[in-house]
JSON list of C-alpha atoms in Angstrom, two decimals:
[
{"chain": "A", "resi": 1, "resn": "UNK", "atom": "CA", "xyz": [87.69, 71.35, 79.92]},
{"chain": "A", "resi": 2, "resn": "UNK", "atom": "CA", "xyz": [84.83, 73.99, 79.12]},
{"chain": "A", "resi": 3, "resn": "UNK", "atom": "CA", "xyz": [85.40, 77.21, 77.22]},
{"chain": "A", "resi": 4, "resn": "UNK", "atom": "CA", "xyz": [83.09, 79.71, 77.48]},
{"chain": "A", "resi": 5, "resn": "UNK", "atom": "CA", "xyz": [81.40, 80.27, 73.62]},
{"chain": "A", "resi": 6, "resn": "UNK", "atom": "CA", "xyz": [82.68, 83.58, 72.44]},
{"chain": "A", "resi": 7, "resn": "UNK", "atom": "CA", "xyz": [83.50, 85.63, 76.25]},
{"chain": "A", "resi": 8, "resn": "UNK", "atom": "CA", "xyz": [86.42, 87.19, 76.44]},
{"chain": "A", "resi": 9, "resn": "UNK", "atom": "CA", "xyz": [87.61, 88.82, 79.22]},
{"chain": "A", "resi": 10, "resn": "UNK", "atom": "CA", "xyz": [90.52, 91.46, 79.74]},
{"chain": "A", "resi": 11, "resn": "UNK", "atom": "CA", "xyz": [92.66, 91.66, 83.12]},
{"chain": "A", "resi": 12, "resn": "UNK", "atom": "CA", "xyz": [94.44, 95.02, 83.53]},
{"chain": "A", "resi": 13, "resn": "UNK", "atom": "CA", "xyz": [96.60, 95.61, 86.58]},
{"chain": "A", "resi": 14, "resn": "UNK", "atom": "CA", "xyz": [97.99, 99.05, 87.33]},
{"chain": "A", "resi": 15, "resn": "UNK", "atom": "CA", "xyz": [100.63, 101.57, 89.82]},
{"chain": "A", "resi": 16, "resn": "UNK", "atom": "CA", "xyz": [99.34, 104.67, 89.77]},
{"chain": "A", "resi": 17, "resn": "UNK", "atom": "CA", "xyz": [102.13, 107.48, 89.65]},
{"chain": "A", "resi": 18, "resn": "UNK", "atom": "CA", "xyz": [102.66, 108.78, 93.40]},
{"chain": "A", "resi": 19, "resn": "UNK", "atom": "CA", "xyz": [101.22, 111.82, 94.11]},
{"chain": "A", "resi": 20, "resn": "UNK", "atom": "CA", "xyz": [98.26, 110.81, 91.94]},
{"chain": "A", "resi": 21, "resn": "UNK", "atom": "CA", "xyz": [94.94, 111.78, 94.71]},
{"chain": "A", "resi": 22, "resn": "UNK", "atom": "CA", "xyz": [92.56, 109.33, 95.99]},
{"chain": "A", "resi": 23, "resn": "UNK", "atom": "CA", "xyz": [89.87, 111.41, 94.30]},
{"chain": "A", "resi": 24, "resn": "UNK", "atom": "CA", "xyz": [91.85, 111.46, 91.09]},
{"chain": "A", "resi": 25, "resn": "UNK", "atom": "CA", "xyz": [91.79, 107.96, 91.20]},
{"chain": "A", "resi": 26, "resn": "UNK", "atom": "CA", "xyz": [88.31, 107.63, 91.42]},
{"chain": "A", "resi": 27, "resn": "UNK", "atom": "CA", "xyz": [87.69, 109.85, 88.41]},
{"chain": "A", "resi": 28, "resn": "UNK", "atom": "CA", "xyz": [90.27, 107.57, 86.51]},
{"chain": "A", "resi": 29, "resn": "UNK", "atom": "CA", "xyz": [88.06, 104.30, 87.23]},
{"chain": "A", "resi": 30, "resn": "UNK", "atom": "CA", "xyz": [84.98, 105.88, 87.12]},
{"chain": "A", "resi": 31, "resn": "UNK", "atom": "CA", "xyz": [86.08, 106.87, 83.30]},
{"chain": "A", "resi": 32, "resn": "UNK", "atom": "CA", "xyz": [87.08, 103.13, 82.76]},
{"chain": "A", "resi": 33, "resn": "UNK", "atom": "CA", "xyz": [83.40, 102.11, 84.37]},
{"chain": "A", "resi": 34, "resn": "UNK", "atom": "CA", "xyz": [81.83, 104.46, 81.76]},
{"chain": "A", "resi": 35, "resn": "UNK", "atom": "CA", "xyz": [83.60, 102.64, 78.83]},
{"chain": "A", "resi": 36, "resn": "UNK", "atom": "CA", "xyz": [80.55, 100.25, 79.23]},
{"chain": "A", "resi": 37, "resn": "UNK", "atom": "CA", "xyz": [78.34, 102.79, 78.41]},
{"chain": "A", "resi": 38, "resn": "UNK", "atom": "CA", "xyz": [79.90, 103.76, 75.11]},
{"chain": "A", "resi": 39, "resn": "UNK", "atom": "CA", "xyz": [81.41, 100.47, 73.51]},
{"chain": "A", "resi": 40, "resn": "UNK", "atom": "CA", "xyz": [78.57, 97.75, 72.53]},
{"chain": "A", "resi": 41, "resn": "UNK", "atom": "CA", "xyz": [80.65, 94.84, 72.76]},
{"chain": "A", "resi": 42, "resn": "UNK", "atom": "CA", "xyz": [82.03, 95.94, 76.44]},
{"chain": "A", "resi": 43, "resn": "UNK", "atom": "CA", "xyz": [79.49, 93.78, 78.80]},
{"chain": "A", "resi": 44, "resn": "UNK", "atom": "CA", "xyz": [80.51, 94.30, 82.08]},
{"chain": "A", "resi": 45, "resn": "UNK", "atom": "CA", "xyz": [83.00, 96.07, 84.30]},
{"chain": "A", "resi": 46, "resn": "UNK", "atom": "CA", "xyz": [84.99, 95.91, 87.74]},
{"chain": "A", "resi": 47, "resn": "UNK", "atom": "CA", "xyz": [87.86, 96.52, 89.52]},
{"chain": "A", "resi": 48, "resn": "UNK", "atom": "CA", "xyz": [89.60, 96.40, 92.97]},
{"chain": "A", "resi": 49, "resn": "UNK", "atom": "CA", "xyz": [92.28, 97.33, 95.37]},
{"chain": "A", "resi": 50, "resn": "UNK", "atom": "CA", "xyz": [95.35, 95.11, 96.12]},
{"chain": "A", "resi": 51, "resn": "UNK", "atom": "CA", "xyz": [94.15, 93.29, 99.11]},
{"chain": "A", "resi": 52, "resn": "UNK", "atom": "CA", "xyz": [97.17, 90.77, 99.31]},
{"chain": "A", "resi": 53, "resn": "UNK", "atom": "CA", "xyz": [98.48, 89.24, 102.25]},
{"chain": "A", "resi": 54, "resn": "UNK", "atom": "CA", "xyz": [101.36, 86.94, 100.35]},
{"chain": "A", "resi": 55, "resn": "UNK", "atom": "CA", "xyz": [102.96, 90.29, 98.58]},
{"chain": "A", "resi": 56, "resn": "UNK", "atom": "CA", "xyz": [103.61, 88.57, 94.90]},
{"chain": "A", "resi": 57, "resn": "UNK", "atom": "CA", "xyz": [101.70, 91.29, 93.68]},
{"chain": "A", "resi": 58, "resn": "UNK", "atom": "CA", "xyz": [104.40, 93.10, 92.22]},
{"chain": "A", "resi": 59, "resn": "UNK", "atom": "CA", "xyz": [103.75, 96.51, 93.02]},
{"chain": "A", "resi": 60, "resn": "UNK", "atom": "CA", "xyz": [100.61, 96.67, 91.20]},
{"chain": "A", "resi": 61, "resn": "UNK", "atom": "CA", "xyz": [97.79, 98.46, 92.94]},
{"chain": "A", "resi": 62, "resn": "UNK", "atom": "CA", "xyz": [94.69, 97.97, 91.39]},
{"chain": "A", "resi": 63, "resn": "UNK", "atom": "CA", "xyz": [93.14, 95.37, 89.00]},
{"chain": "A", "resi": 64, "resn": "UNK", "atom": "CA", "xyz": [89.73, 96.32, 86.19]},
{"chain": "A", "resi": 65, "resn": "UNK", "atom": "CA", "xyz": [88.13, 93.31, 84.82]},
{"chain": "A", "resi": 66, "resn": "UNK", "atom": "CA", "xyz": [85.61, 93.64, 81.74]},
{"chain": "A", "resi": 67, "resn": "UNK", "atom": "CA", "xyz": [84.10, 91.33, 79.74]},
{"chain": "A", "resi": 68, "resn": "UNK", "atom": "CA", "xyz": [83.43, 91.15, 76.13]},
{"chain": "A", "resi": 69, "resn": "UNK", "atom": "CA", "xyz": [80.98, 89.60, 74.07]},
{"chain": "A", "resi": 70, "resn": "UNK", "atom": "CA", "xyz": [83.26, 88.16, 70.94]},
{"chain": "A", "resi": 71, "resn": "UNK", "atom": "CA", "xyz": [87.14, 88.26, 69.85]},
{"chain": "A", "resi": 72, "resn": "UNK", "atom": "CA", "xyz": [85.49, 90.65, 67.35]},
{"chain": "A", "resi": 73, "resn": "UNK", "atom": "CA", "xyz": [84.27, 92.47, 70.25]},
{"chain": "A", "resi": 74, "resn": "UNK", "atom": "CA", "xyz": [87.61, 92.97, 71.81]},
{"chain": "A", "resi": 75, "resn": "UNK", "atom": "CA", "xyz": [89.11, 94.64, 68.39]},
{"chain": "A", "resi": 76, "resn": "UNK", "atom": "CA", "xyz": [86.33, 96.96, 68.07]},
{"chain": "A", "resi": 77, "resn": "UNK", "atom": "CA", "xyz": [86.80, 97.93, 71.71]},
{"chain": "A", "resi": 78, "resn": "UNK", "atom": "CA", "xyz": [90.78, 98.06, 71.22]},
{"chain": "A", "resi": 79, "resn": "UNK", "atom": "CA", "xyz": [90.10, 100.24, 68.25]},
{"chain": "A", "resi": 80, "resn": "UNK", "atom": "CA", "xyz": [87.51, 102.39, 69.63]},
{"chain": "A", "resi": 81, "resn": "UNK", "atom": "CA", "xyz": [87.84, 106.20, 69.71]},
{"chain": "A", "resi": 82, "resn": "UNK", "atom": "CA", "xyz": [86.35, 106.15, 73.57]},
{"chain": "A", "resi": 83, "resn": "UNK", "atom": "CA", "xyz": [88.62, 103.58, 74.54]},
{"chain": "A", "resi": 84, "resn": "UNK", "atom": "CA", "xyz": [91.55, 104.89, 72.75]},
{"chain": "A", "resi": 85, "resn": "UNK", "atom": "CA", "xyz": [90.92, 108.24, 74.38]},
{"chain": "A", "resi": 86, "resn": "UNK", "atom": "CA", "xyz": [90.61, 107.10, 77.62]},
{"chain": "A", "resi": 87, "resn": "UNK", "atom": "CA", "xyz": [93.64, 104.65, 77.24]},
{"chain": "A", "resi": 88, "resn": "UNK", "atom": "CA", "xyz": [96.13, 107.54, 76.35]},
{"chain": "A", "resi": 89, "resn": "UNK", "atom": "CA", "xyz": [94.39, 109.73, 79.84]},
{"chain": "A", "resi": 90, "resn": "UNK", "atom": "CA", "xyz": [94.93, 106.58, 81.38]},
{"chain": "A", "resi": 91, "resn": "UNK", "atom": "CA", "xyz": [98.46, 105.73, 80.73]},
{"chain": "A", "resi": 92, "resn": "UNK", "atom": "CA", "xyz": [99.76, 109.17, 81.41]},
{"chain": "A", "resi": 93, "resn": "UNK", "atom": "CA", "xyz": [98.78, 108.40, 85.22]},
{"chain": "A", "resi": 94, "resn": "UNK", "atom": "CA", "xyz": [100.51, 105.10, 85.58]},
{"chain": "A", "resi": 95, "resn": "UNK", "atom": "CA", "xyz": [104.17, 103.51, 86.46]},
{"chain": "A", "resi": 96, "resn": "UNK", "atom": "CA", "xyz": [103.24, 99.81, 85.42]},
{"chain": "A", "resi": 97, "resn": "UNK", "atom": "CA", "xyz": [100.32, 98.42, 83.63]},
{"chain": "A", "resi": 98, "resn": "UNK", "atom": "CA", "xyz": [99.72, 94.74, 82.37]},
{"chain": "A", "resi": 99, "resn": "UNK", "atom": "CA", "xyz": [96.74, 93.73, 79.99]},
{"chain": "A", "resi": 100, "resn": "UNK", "atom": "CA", "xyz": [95.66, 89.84, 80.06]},
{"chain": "A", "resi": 101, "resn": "UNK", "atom": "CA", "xyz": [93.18, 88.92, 77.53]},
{"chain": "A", "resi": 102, "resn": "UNK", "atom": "CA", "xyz": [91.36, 85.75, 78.09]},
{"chain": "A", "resi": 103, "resn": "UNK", "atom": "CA", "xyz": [88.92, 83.07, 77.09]},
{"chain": "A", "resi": 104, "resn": "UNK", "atom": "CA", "xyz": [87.91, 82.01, 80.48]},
{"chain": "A", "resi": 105, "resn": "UNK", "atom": "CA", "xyz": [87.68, 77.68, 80.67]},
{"chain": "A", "resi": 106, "resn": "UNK", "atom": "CA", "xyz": [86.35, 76.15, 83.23]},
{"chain": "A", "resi": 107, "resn": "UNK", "atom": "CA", "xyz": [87.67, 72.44, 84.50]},
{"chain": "A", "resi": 108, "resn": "UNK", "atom": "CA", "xyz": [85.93, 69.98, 86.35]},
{"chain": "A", "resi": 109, "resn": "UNK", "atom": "CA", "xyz": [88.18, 67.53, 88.21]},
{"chain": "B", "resi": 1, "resn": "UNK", "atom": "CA", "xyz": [80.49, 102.74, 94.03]},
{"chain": "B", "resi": 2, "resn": "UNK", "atom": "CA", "xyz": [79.68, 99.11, 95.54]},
{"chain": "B", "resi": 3, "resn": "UNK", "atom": "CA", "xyz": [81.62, 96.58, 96.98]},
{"chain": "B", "resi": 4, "resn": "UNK", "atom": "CA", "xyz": [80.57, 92.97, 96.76]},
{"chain": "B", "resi": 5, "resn": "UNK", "atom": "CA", "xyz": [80.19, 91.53, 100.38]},
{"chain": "B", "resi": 6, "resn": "UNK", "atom": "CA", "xyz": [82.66, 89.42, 101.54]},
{"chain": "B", "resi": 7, "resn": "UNK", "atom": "CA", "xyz": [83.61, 87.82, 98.15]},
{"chain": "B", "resi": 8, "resn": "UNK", "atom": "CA", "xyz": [87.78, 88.23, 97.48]},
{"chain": "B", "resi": 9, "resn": "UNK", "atom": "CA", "xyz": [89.08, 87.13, 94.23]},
{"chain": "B", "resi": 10, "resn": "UNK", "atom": "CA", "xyz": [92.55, 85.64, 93.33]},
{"chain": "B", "resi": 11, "resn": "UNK", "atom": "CA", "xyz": [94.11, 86.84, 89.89]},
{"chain": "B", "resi": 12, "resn": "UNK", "atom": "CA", "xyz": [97.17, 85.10, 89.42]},
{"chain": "B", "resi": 13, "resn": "UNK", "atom": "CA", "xyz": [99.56, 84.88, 86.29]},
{"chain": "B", "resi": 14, "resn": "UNK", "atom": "CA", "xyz": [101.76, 82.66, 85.45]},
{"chain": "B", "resi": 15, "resn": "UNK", "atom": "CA", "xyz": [104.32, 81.94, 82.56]},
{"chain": "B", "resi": 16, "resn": "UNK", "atom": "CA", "xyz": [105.61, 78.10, 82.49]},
{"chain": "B", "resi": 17, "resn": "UNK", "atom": "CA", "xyz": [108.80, 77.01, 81.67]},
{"chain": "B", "resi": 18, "resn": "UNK", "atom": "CA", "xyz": [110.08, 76.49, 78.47]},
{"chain": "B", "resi": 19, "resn": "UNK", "atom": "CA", "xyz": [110.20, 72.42, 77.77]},
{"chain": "B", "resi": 20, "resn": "UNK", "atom": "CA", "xyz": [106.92, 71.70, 79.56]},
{"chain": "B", "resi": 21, "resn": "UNK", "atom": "CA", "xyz": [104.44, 69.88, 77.31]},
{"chain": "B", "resi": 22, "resn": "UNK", "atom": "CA", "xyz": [100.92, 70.92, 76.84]},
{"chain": "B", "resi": 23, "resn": "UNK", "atom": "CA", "xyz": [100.00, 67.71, 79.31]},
{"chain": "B", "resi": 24, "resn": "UNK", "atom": "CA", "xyz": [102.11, 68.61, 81.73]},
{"chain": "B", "resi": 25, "resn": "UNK", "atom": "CA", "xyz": [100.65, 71.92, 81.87]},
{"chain": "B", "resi": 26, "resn": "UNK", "atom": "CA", "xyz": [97.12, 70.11, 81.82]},
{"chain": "B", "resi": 27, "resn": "UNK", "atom": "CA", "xyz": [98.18, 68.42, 84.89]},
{"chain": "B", "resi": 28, "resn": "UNK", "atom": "CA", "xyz": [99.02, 71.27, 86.96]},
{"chain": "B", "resi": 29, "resn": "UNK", "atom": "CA", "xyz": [95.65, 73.33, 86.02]},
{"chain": "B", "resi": 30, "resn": "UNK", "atom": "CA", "xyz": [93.94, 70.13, 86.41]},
{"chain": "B", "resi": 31, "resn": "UNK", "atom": "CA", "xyz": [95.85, 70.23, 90.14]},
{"chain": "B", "resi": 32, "resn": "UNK", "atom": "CA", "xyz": [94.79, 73.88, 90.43]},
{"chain": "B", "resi": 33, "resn": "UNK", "atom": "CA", "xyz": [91.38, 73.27, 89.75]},
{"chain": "B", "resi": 34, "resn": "UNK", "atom": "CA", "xyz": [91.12, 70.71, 92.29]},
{"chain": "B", "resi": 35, "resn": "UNK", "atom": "CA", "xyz": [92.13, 72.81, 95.07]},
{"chain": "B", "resi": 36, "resn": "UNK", "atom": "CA", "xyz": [88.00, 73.51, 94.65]},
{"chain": "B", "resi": 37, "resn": "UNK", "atom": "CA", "xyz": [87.37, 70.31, 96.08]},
{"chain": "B", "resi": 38, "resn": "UNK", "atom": "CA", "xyz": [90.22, 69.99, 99.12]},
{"chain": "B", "resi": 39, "resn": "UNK", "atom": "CA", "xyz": [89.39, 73.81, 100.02]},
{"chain": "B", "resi": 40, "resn": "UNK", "atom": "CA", "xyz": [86.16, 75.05, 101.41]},
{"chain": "B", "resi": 41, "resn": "UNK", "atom": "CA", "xyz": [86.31, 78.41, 100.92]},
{"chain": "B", "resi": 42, "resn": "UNK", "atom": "CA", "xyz": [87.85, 78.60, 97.73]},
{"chain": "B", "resi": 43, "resn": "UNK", "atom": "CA", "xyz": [83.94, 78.82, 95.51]},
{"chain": "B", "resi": 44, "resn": "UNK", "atom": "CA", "xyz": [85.34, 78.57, 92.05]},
{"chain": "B", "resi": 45, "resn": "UNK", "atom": "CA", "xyz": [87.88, 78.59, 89.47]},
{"chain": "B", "resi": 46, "resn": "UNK", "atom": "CA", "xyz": [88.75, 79.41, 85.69]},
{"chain": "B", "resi": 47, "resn": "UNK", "atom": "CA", "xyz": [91.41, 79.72, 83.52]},
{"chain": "B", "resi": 48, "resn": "UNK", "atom": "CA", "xyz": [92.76, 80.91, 80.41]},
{"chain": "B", "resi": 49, "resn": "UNK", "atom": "CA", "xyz": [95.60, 81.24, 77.44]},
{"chain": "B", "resi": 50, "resn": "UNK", "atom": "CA", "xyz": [96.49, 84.79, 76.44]},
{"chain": "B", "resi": 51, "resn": "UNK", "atom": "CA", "xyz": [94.95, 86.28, 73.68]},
{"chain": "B", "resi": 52, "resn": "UNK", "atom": "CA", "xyz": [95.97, 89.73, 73.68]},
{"chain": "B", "resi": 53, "resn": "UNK", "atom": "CA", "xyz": [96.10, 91.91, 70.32]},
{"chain": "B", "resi": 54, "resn": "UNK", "atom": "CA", "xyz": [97.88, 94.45, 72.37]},
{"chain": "B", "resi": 55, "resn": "UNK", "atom": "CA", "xyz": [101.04, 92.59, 73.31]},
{"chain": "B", "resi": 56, "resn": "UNK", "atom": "CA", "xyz": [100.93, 94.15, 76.83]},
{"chain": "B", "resi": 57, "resn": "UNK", "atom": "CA", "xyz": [101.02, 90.70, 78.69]},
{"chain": "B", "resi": 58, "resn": "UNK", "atom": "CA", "xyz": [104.65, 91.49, 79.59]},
{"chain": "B", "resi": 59, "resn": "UNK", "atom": "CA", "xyz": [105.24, 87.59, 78.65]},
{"chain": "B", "resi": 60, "resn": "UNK", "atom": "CA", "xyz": [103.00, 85.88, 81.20]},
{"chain": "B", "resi": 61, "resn": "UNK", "atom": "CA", "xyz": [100.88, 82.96, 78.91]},
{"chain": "B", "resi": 62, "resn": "UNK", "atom": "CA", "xyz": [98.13, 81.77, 81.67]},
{"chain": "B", "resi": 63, "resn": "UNK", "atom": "CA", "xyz": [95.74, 83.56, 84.55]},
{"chain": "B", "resi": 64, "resn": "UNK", "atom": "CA", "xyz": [94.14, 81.47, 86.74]},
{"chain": "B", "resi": 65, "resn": "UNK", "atom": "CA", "xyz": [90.98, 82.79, 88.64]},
{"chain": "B", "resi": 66, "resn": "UNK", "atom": "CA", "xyz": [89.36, 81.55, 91.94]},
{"chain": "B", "resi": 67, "resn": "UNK", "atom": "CA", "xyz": [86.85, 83.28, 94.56]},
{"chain": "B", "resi": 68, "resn": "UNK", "atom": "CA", "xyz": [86.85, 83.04, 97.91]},
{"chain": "B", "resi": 69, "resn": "UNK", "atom": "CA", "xyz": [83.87, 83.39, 100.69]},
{"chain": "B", "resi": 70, "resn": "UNK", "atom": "CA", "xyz": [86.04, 86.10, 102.94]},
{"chain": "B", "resi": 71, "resn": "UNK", "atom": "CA", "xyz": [89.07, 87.31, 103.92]},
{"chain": "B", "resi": 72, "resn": "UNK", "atom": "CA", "xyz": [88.93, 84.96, 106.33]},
{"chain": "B", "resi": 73, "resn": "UNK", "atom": "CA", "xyz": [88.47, 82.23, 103.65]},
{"chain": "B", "resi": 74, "resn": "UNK", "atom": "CA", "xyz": [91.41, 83.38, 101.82]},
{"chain": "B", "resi": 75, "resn": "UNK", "atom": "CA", "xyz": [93.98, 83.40, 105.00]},
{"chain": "B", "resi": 76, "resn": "UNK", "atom": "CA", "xyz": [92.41, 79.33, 105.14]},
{"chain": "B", "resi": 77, "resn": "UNK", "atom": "CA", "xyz": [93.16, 78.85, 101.71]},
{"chain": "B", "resi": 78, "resn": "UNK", "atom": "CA", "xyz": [96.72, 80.42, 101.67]},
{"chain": "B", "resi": 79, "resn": "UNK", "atom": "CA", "xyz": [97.70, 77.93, 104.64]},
{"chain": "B", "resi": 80, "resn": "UNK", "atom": "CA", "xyz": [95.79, 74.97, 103.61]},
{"chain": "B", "resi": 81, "resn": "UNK", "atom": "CA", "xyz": [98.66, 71.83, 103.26]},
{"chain": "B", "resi": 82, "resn": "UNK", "atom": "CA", "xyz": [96.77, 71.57, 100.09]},
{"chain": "B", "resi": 83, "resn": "UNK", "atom": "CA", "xyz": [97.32, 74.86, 98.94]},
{"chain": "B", "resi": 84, "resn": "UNK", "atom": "CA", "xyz": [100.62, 74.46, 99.94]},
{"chain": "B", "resi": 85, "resn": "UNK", "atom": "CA", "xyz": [101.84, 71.52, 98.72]},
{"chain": "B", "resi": 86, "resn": "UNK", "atom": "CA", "xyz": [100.51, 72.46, 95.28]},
{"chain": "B", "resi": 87, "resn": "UNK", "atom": "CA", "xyz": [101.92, 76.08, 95.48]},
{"chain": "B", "resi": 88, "resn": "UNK", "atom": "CA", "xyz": [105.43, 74.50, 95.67]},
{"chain": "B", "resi": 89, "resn": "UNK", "atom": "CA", "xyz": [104.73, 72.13, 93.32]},
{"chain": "B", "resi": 90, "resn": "UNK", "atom": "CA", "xyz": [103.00, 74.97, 90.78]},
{"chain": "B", "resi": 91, "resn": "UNK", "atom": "CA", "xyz": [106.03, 77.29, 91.40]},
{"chain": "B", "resi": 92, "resn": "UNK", "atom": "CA", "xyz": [109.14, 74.42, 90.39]},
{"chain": "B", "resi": 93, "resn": "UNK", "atom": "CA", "xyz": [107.22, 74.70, 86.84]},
{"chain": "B", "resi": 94, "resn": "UNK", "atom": "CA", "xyz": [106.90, 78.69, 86.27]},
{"chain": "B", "resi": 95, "resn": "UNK", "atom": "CA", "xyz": [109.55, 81.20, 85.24]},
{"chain": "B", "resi": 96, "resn": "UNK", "atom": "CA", "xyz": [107.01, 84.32, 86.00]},
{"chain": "B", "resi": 97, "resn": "UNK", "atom": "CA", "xyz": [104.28, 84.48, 88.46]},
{"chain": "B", "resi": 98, "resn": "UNK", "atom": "CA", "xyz": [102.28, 87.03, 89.98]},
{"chain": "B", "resi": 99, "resn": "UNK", "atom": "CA", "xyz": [99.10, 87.11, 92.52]},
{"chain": "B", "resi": 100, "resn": "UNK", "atom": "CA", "xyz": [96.59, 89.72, 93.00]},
{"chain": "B", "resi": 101, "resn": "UNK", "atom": "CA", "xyz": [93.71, 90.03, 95.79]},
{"chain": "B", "resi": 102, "resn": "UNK", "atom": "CA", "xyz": [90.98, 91.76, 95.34]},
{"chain": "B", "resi": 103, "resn": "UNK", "atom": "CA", "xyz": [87.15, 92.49, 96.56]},
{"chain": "B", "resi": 104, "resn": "UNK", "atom": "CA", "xyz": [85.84, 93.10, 93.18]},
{"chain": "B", "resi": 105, "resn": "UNK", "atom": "CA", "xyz": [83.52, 96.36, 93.52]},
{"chain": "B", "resi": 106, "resn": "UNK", "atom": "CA", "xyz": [81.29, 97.61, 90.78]},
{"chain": "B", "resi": 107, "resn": "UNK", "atom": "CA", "xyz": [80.88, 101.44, 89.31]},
{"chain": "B", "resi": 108, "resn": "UNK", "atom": "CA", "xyz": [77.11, 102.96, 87.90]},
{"chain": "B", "resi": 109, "resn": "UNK", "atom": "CA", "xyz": [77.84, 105.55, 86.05]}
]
């Protein structure tokens, strides 16, 4: 089994609160996208709808994937004033929300 | 925004149950993994411990990624006796486990 030297990379899977508007929404991820922009050690950024057709999803709607350069990189992101900002808009707009941090290893069988 | 064509991913986390050795746990990503090869429109896969600093993981330990060709590819996949057979297997060994579907779509901002 490979691991990937130094990438880290952060699942997050959220509900957002009913009521919240599809336009709302957009300005909530677009936010996320622009973390990028402002935190070095934040390489890359996407996200998606729930798309499921087995329903284990457990009510979460939407899933943002980044990737970050270092461990190092992920506590200067966690710590960030940007990131802690948008964290505390964020969280005020969702039901559920689950963060995975990863070293992603590939296996060849 | 932009949505990549055709590709869907698979997030799915899992937490094991307690008494499973680290081998055993080998085995079943080392099962997982293979799916690759039995599967034709399942592209790739990776995997990965938990890391998190932010203790937001709500107790799941491993994620498992794989990409699919289409949504097509994915209904395939789901119902492949491969798939299945290893789902069942995969499940009689995890407390927690939840799936997410997505067509990953990036944001220029």
């Amino acid at each position: 089994m490979e691991e990937a030297k130094g990438v880290v990379k952060l699942v997050a899977l959220a509900k957002f609160k009913e009521g919240l508007s599809e336009s709302e929404i957009e300005q909530l991820i677009k936010g996320y996208a622009n973390l990028v922009n402002l935190i070095d050690p934040m390489e890359s950024f996407h996200w998606g709808k729930d798309v499921s057709i087995e329903n284990m999803h457990q009510g979460f709607t939407h899933i943002f994937e980044s990737t970050f350069n270092s461990t190092e990189g992920v506590a200067e992101y966690v710590a960030h004033p940007a990131h802690v900002d948008f964290a505390n808009l964020f969280f005020s707009h969702v039901d559920k929300f689950l963060v995975f941090y990863y070293k992603p290893t590939t296996v060849r069988v």
